Amino acid sequence: MNSRILSPAVAAGTLLISGPAWADAATVDDVVVTANRRPTPADAVGSSVTVIRRDDIERFQWRSLPEALQLSPGLNVVQTGGTGGRASVFIRGANANHTKVLIDGVDANDPSQGGVFDFGAILTSDIERIEVLRGPQSGLYGSDAIGGVVNIVTRPPGGPLRLRARLEGGAHETFDQGAGVSGQAGVVGFAFDLAHARTGASDTTPLALLPAGRARHADSYENLTLSGRLNARPSARLELDGTVRWSDGDLRFTGDEGFPSAPAAEPSRQDARSLVTRGEARIDAVPDRLEVRAGVGRADYRTRLQGPGGAAPTYNRGDRTEADLRFDLVLPRGAALVAGIEAERERLKDQPVRYRNDNRAAFAELHLEPAGDLNLTASVRYDDNDRFGGEATWRLAGVYELAATGARLKASYGTGFKAPSLTQLFVSFPDFGFFANPDLDPETSRGFDVGFEQPLGGRVEVGATYFRQTIRNLIQSNAAFTSYENVGRARAEGVEAYAALRLSAAVTARADYTYVDAEDRATGLALLRRPKHRATLSAAWTPAERVALSGSVVHVGGWVDGDRSFTVPRLKADGYTVANLAGEYRLSEAVVLFGRVENLFDERFENPVGFQQPGRGAFAGVRVQWGRGQ
């Protein structure tokens, strides 16, 4: 493994990557950004990373972020119903609010929802790349990164002028459209995207839950997303970047009413808007040696919820503003240093009271290559928070390549923390006798993983990783259910294993298996919504120059969950298996016809319990792209 530390001038998020679909990062000659906060060759990364590329999204025709994440090892995706339903991700047995989400470098976790990110609100039309980094990562990313980090990068600006459009329709009264343009105008590169998705009829409420004589209301969802990126080089050593992503999602769904609760007789409505934006300047202070970056980002969320029966609507609004200064230094002998400072202000509006919390942080990461086949990384970070004081976190990672066999041996150890949310600190519900706790401490974690990746003859690669993590000071309701307190402890351990095959230039396949044993250490009981067994199988085939086919199977074993209203707090949920097929035919260089069948065998299942997932559905459409040089 030769020294291939990349120059700081290689901008994170603007890389066009090729390689087999849904690959573990080190299985191809690729570049990973999230693991070290700078572009790093994948085979020099000691952490567990999965990369999802634009080619994968188009090949499997994934239209929302939960669909795109279904094949990622170590993840369990939970969504309340069909398209647009609220979706959460559990990484390696950690909680749903233990995942840090970045969109074009902006911390996108929602302050108005306890720091939980709604994956169901994200369409994939403008996504160029997704990196899923597993394991505690607070040594680089601070709060929330206990389970891992999901980094979403939108389409890059610049290049030859290209126009694209997509139109499709199908089951569940689905009608989607998208259009985009990218190119270069003088020193300014640009990329703009518009996507509209509508699902008119999705039966997500199980009939068995409805009181006698009550009709079932189908859910519907409509989303409009606009995004854009600009890049300018006013001089050879100065580069300016700007990004903005605005989304408006309107969900009509069946809520609950009464006690014990049951699906309501009238539908509810949620209107959720989000705005994520960032501006950054980069200076090549010493060309190919030292780059200095300064940026400002903001994420703003506004949600209006209208319950059944004409009840007064409720409003949630939260925002986060952050500023950062960073130095990327390339050192001799393949070494590199990344260091920086950050300042962040998080705010929550609670009709009409406003709460806020400020955090300041400093971090550094050193990458070393003491030998040509050995890469080591060490990071440390210190957060100074207005509410709970200081928190120090760190991470060590390494990868060693055995020259004789090509095997890569990988290991990492890190710590993480999750700051109490503004809701937990300040928002009380006196009508129900429940009060916030401003004296909460952060949740903390320690975790490690160790594994290998072994190529076999150029056509096959296998690998496995063992991981273990403990979490302390989990924030839970007290025994009297009157407030929050730091009383929880959890442990999660398991294995992620895969086999990737390239049978020919036309046929690739990959199988993944994840085993997770997640336990509440105080009670000895299994944690909710963490299936022990999860397996996926995916394949892509190009039988002719103009034809491309793909398929996937996702199997999720049984798990423990509560019922829809949690009047039954623990029950055994049945596992399920879902198969999907997709194909496309290229009429010309500019026009592609495509179609897919989701849930091919019409599997009936609920995940989470009480929310029925869509049955079999067929979809078809056309994709058009025109560009200079075609």
mmCIF file of N, CA and C in Angstrom, residues 449-518:
data_model
loop_
_atom_site.group_PDB
_atom_site.id
_atom_site.type_symbol
_atom_site.label_atom_id
_atom_site.label_comp_id
_atom_site.label_asym_id
_atom_site.label_seq_id
_atom_site.Cartn_x
_atom_site.Cartn_y
_atom_site.Cartn_z
ATOM 1 N N ASP A 449 -13.934 -2.028 17.105
ATOM 2 C CA ASP A 449 -14.192 -3.075 16.121
ATOM 3 C C ASP A 449 -12.863 -3.584 15.593
ATOM 4 N N VAL A 450 -12.862 -4.818 15.113
ATOM 5 C CA VAL A 450 -11.676 -5.430 14.535
ATOM 6 C C VAL A 450 -12.143 -6.374 13.437
ATOM 7 N N GLY A 451 -11.465 -6.340 12.297
ATOM 8 C CA GLY A 451 -11.937 -7.163 11.191
ATOM 9 C C GLY A 451 -10.896 -7.337 10.113
ATOM 10 N N PHE A 452 -11.304 -8.016 9.040
ATOM 11 C CA PHE A 452 -10.412 -8.263 7.905
ATOM 12 C C PHE A 452 -11.209 -8.189 6.614
ATOM 13 N N GLU A 453 -10.492 -7.945 5.515
ATOM 14 C CA GLU A 453 -11.034 -7.975 4.163
ATOM 15 C C GLU A 453 -10.041 -8.730 3.296
ATOM 16 N N GLN A 454 -10.504 -9.774 2.612
ATOM 17 C CA GLN A 454 -9.597 -10.660 1.886
ATOM 18 C C GLN A 454 -10.048 -10.834 0.439
ATOM 19 N N PRO A 455 -9.291 -10.299 -0.527
ATOM 20 C CA PRO A 455 -9.597 -10.599 -1.930
ATOM 21 C C PRO A 455 -9.156 -12.003 -2.283
ATOM 22 N N LEU A 456 -9.944 -12.652 -3.140
ATOM 23 C CA LEU A 456 -9.661 -14.034 -3.546
ATOM 24 C C LEU A 456 -9.664 -14.114 -5.067
ATOM 25 N N GLY A 457 -8.502 -14.064 -5.645
ATOM 26 C CA GLY A 457 -8.380 -14.299 -7.078
ATOM 27 C C GLY A 457 -8.898 -13.201 -7.975
ATOM 28 N N GLY A 458 -9.157 -12.029 -7.465
ATOM 29 C CA GLY A 458 -9.580 -10.918 -8.308
ATOM 30 C C GLY A 458 -11.061 -10.856 -8.593
ATOM 31 N N ARG A 459 -11.805 -11.939 -8.352
ATOM 32 C CA ARG A 459 -13.239 -11.944 -8.617
ATOM 33 C C ARG A 459 -14.095 -11.999 -7.362
ATOM 34 N N VAL A 460 -13.476 -12.366 -6.248
ATOM 35 C CA VAL A 460 -14.223 -12.539 -5.002
ATOM 36 C C VAL A 460 -13.498 -11.801 -3.884
ATOM 37 N N GLU A 461 -14.264 -11.199 -2.996
ATOM 38 C CA GLU A 461 -13.711 -10.623 -1.778
ATOM 39 C C GLU A 461 -14.642 -10.946 -0.628
ATOM 40 N N VAL A 462 -14.073 -11.341 0.492
ATOM 41 C CA VAL A 462 -14.848 -11.641 1.687
ATOM 42 C C VAL A 462 -14.281 -10.824 2.846
ATOM 43 N N GLY A 463 -15.094 -10.632 3.855
ATOM 44 C CA GLY A 463 -14.628 -9.890 5.020
ATOM 45 C C GLY A 463 -15.593 -10.032 6.172
ATOM 46 N N ALA A 464 -15.109 -9.715 7.354
ATOM 47 C CA ALA A 464 -15.942 -9.759 8.557
ATOM 48 C C ALA A 464 -15.373 -8.791 9.581
ATOM 49 N N THR A 465 -16.256 -8.221 10.392
ATOM 50 C CA THR A 465 -15.861 -7.283 11.442
ATOM 51 C C THR A 465 -16.641 -7.598 12.704
ATOM 52 N N TYR A 466 -15.929 -7.712 13.817
ATOM 53 C CA TYR A 466 -16.563 -7.857 15.128
ATOM 54 C C TYR A 466 -16.558 -6.493 15.803
ATOM 55 N N PHE A 467 -17.691 -6.122 16.410
ATOM 56 C CA PHE A 467 -17.780 -4.830 17.095
ATOM 57 C C PHE A 467 -18.425 -5.003 18.465
ATOM 58 N N ARG A 468 -18.080 -4.105 19.354
ATOM 59 C CA ARG A 468 -18.664 -4.087 20.702
ATOM 60 C C ARG A 468 -18.686 -2.643 21.182
ATOM 61 N N GLN A 469 -19.791 -2.253 21.819
ATOM 62 C CA GLN A 469 -19.937 -0.890 22.319
ATOM 63 C C GLN A 469 -20.750 -0.893 23.608
ATOM 64 N N THR A 470 -20.348 -0.047 24.556
ATOM 65 C CA THR A 470 -21.113 0.159 25.779
ATOM 66 C C THR A 470 -21.504 1.626 25.872
ATOM 67 N N ILE A 471 -22.703 1.856 26.381
ATOM 68 C CA ILE A 471 -23.231 3.215 26.525
ATOM 69 C C ILE A 471 -23.663 3.408 27.972
ATOM 70 N N ARG A 472 -23.269 4.526 28.561
ATOM 71 C CA ARG A 472 -23.618 4.836 29.947
ATOM 72 C C ARG A 472 -24.360 6.159 30.012
ATOM 73 N N ASN A 473 -24.994 6.373 31.147
ATOM 74 C CA ASN A 473 -25.741 7.621 31.398
ATOM 75 C C ASN A 473 -26.853 7.839 30.378
ATOM 76 N N LEU A 474 -27.426 6.755 29.863
ATOM 77 C CA LEU A 474 -28.541 6.902 28.941
ATOM 78 C C LEU A 474 -29.668 7.690 29.596
ATOM 79 N N ILE A 475 -30.226 8.607 28.840
ATOM 80 C CA ILE A 475 -31.303 9.446 29.360
ATOM 81 C C ILE A 475 -32.625 8.716 29.169
ATOM 82 N N GLN A 476 -33.294 8.442 30.297
ATOM 83 C CA GLN A 476 -34.567 7.739 30.274
ATOM 84 C C GLN A 476 -35.523 8.406 31.259
ATOM 85 N N SER A 477 -36.798 8.063 31.149
ATOM 86 C CA SER A 477 -37.775 8.544 32.134
ATOM 87 C C SER A 477 -37.507 7.878 33.474
ATOM 88 N N ASN A 478 -37.730 8.617 34.555
ATOM 89 C CA ASN A 478 -37.546 8.019 35.878
ATOM 90 C C ASN A 478 -38.671 7.029 36.178
ATOM 91 N N ALA A 479 -38.547 6.342 37.316
ATOM 92 C CA ALA A 479 -39.496 5.277 37.649
ATOM 93 C C ALA A 479 -40.914 5.805 37.805
ATOM 94 N N ALA A 480 -41.045 7.045 38.272
ATOM 95 C CA ALA A 480 -42.375 7.631 38.472
ATOM 96 C C ALA A 480 -42.934 8.257 37.200
ATOM 97 N N PHE A 481 -42.138 8.263 36.122
ATOM 98 C CA PHE A 481 -42.520 8.875 34.854
ATOM 99 C C PHE A 481 -42.942 10.335 35.054
ATOM 100 N N THR A 482 -42.095 11.064 35.792
ATOM 101 C CA THR A 482 -42.343 12.483 36.015
ATOM 102 C C THR A 482 -41.241 13.361 35.430
ATOM 103 N N SER A 483 -40.098 12.767 35.031
ATOM 104 C CA SER A 483 -38.996 13.551 34.486
ATOM 105 C C SER A 483 -37.972 12.609 33.853
ATOM 106 N N TYR A 484 -36.892 13.187 33.323
ATOM 107 C CA TYR A 484 -35.781 12.420 32.772
ATOM 108 C C TYR A 484 -34.664 12.301 33.803
ATOM 109 N N GLU A 485 -33.860 11.234 33.652
ATOM 110 C CA GLU A 485 -32.665 11.105 34.461
ATOM 111 C C GLU A 485 -31.655 10.218 33.744
ATOM 112 N N ASN A 486 -30.386 10.333 34.147
ATOM 113 C CA ASN A 486 -29.315 9.530 33.563
ATOM 114 C C ASN A 486 -29.198 8.204 34.313
ATOM 115 N N VAL A 487 -29.970 7.215 33.906
ATOM 116 C CA VAL A 487 -29.990 5.947 34.630
ATOM 117 C C VAL A 487 -29.703 4.743 33.738
ATOM 118 N N GLY A 488 -29.740 4.922 32.437
ATOM 119 C CA GLY A 488 -29.654 3.778 31.543
ATOM 120 C C GLY A 488 -28.230 3.342 31.236
ATOM 121 N N ARG A 489 -28.074 2.046 30.964
ATOM 122 C CA ARG A 489 -26.816 1.468 30.489
ATOM 123 C C ARG A 489 -27.153 0.447 29.415
ATOM 124 N N ALA A 490 -26.341 0.411 28.381
ATOM 125 C CA ALA A 490 -26.601 -0.527 27.285
ATOM 126 C C ALA A 490 -25.289 -1.092 26.767
ATOM 127 N N ARG A 491 -25.393 -2.283 26.177
ATOM 128 C CA ARG A 491 -24.245 -2.925 25.547
ATOM 129 C C ARG A 491 -24.706 -3.531 24.240
ATOM 130 N N ALA A 492 -23.930 -3.330 23.195
ATOM 131 C CA ALA A 492 -24.244 -3.926 21.892
ATOM 132 C C ALA A 492 -22.974 -4.529 21.317
ATOM 133 N N GLU A 493 -23.082 -5.741 20.821
ATOM 134 C CA GLU A 493 -21.959 -6.380 20.147
ATOM 135 C C GLU A 493 -22.497 -7.218 19.002
ATOM 136 N N GLY A 494 -21.628 -7.486 18.055
ATOM 137 C CA GLY A 494 -22.085 -8.271 16.924
ATOM 138 C C GLY A 494 -21.030 -8.418 15.847
ATOM 139 N N VAL A 495 -21.473 -8.894 14.699
ATOM 140 C CA VAL A 495 -20.592 -9.179 13.571
ATOM 141 C C VAL A 495 -21.234 -8.659 12.294
ATOM 142 N N GLU A 496 -20.417 -8.059 11.446
ATOM 143 C CA GLU A 496 -20.810 -7.700 10.081
ATOM 144 C C GLU A 496 -19.930 -8.495 9.124
ATOM 145 N N ALA A 497 -20.533 -9.262 8.238
ATOM 146 C CA ALA A 497 -19.770 -10.091 7.303
ATOM 147 C C ALA A 497 -20.307 -9.900 5.888
ATOM 148 N N TYR A 498 -19.428 -10.051 4.897
ATOM 149 C CA TYR A 498 -19.875 -9.864 3.516
ATOM 150 C C TYR A 498 -19.070 -10.745 2.570
ATOM 151 N N ALA A 499 -19.632 -10.941 1.384
ATOM 152 C CA ALA A 499 -18.937 -11.569 0.262
ATOM 153 C C ALA A 499 -19.343 -10.809 -0.994
ATOM 154 N N ALA A 500 -18.363 -10.303 -1.718
ATOM 155 C CA ALA A 500 -18.614 -9.559 -2.949
ATOM 156 C C ALA A 500 -18.035 -10.335 -4.117
ATOM 157 N N LEU A 501 -18.802 -10.461 -5.196
ATOM 158 C CA LEU A 501 -18.400 -11.252 -6.353
ATOM 159 C C LEU A 501 -18.488 -10.409 -7.621
ATOM 160 N N ARG A 502 -17.473 -10.523 -8.436
ATOM 161 C CA ARG A 502 -17.526 -9.987 -9.796
ATOM 162 C C ARG A 502 -17.345 -11.168 -10.735
ATOM 163 N N LEU A 503 -18.476 -11.762 -11.122
ATOM 164 C CA LEU A 503 -18.426 -12.973 -11.932
ATOM 165 C C LEU A 503 -17.914 -12.698 -13.333
ATOM 166 N N SER A 504 -18.201 -11.490 -13.841
ATOM 167 C CA SER A 504 -17.713 -11.062 -15.150
ATOM 168 C C SER A 504 -17.867 -9.556 -15.200
ATOM 169 N N ALA A 505 -17.489 -8.968 -16.323
ATOM 170 C CA ALA A 505 -17.681 -7.523 -16.472
ATOM 171 C C ALA A 505 -19.152 -7.152 -16.444
ATOM 172 N N ALA A 506 -20.035 -8.133 -16.699
ATOM 173 C CA ALA A 506 -21.463 -7.851 -16.781
ATOM 174 C C ALA A 506 -22.234 -8.236 -15.533
ATOM 175 N N VAL A 507 -21.652 -9.023 -14.627
ATOM 176 C CA VAL A 507 -22.397 -9.559 -13.493
ATOM 177 C C VAL A 507 -21.624 -9.313 -12.201
ATOM 178 N N THR A 508 -22.262 -8.632 -11.243
ATOM 179 C CA THR A 508 -21.709 -8.446 -9.899
ATOM 180 C C THR A 508 -22.770 -8.822 -8.882
ATOM 181 N N ALA A 509 -22.321 -9.244 -7.717
ATOM 182 C CA ALA A 509 -23.252 -9.611 -6.649
ATOM 183 C C ALA A 509 -22.579 -9.372 -5.310
ATOM 184 N N ARG A 510 -23.402 -9.193 -4.284
ATOM 185 C CA ARG A 510 -22.880 -8.984 -2.931
ATOM 186 C C ARG A 510 -23.897 -9.496 -1.919
ATOM 187 N N ALA A 511 -23.375 -10.169 -0.888
ATOM 188 C CA ALA A 511 -24.202 -10.628 0.223
ATOM 189 C C ALA A 511 -23.634 -10.055 1.512
ATOM 190 N N ASP A 512 -24.522 -9.571 2.382
ATOM 191 C CA ASP A 512 -24.133 -9.027 3.685
ATOM 192 C C ASP A 512 -24.955 -9.684 4.770
ATOM 193 N N TYR A 513 -24.328 -9.907 5.912
ATOM 194 C CA TYR A 513 -25.027 -10.438 7.077
ATOM 195 C C TYR A 513 -24.580 -9.652 8.304
ATOM 196 N N THR A 514 -25.551 -9.228 9.123
ATOM 197 C CA THR A 514 -25.262 -8.499 10.355
ATOM 198 C C THR A 514 -25.933 -9.206 11.522
ATOM 199 N N TYR A 515 -25.149 -9.464 12.559
ATOM 200 C CA TYR A 515 -25.672 -9.993 13.815
ATOM 201 C C TYR A 515 -25.454 -8.936 14.896
ATOM 202 N N VAL A 516 -26.515 -8.562 15.605
ATOM 203 C CA VAL A 516 -26.436 -7.557 16.669
ATOM 204 C C VAL A 516 -27.125 -8.102 17.910
ATOM 205 N N ASP A 517 -26.409 -8.107 19.007
ATOM 206 C CA ASP A 517 -26.976 -8.459 20.307
ATOM 207 C C ASP A 517 -26.923 -7.197 21.166
ATOM 208 N N ALA A 518 -28.058 -6.515 21.303
ATOM 209 C CA ALA A 518 -28.133 -5.241 22.026
ATOM 210 C C ALA A 518 -28.974 -5.428 23.282
#
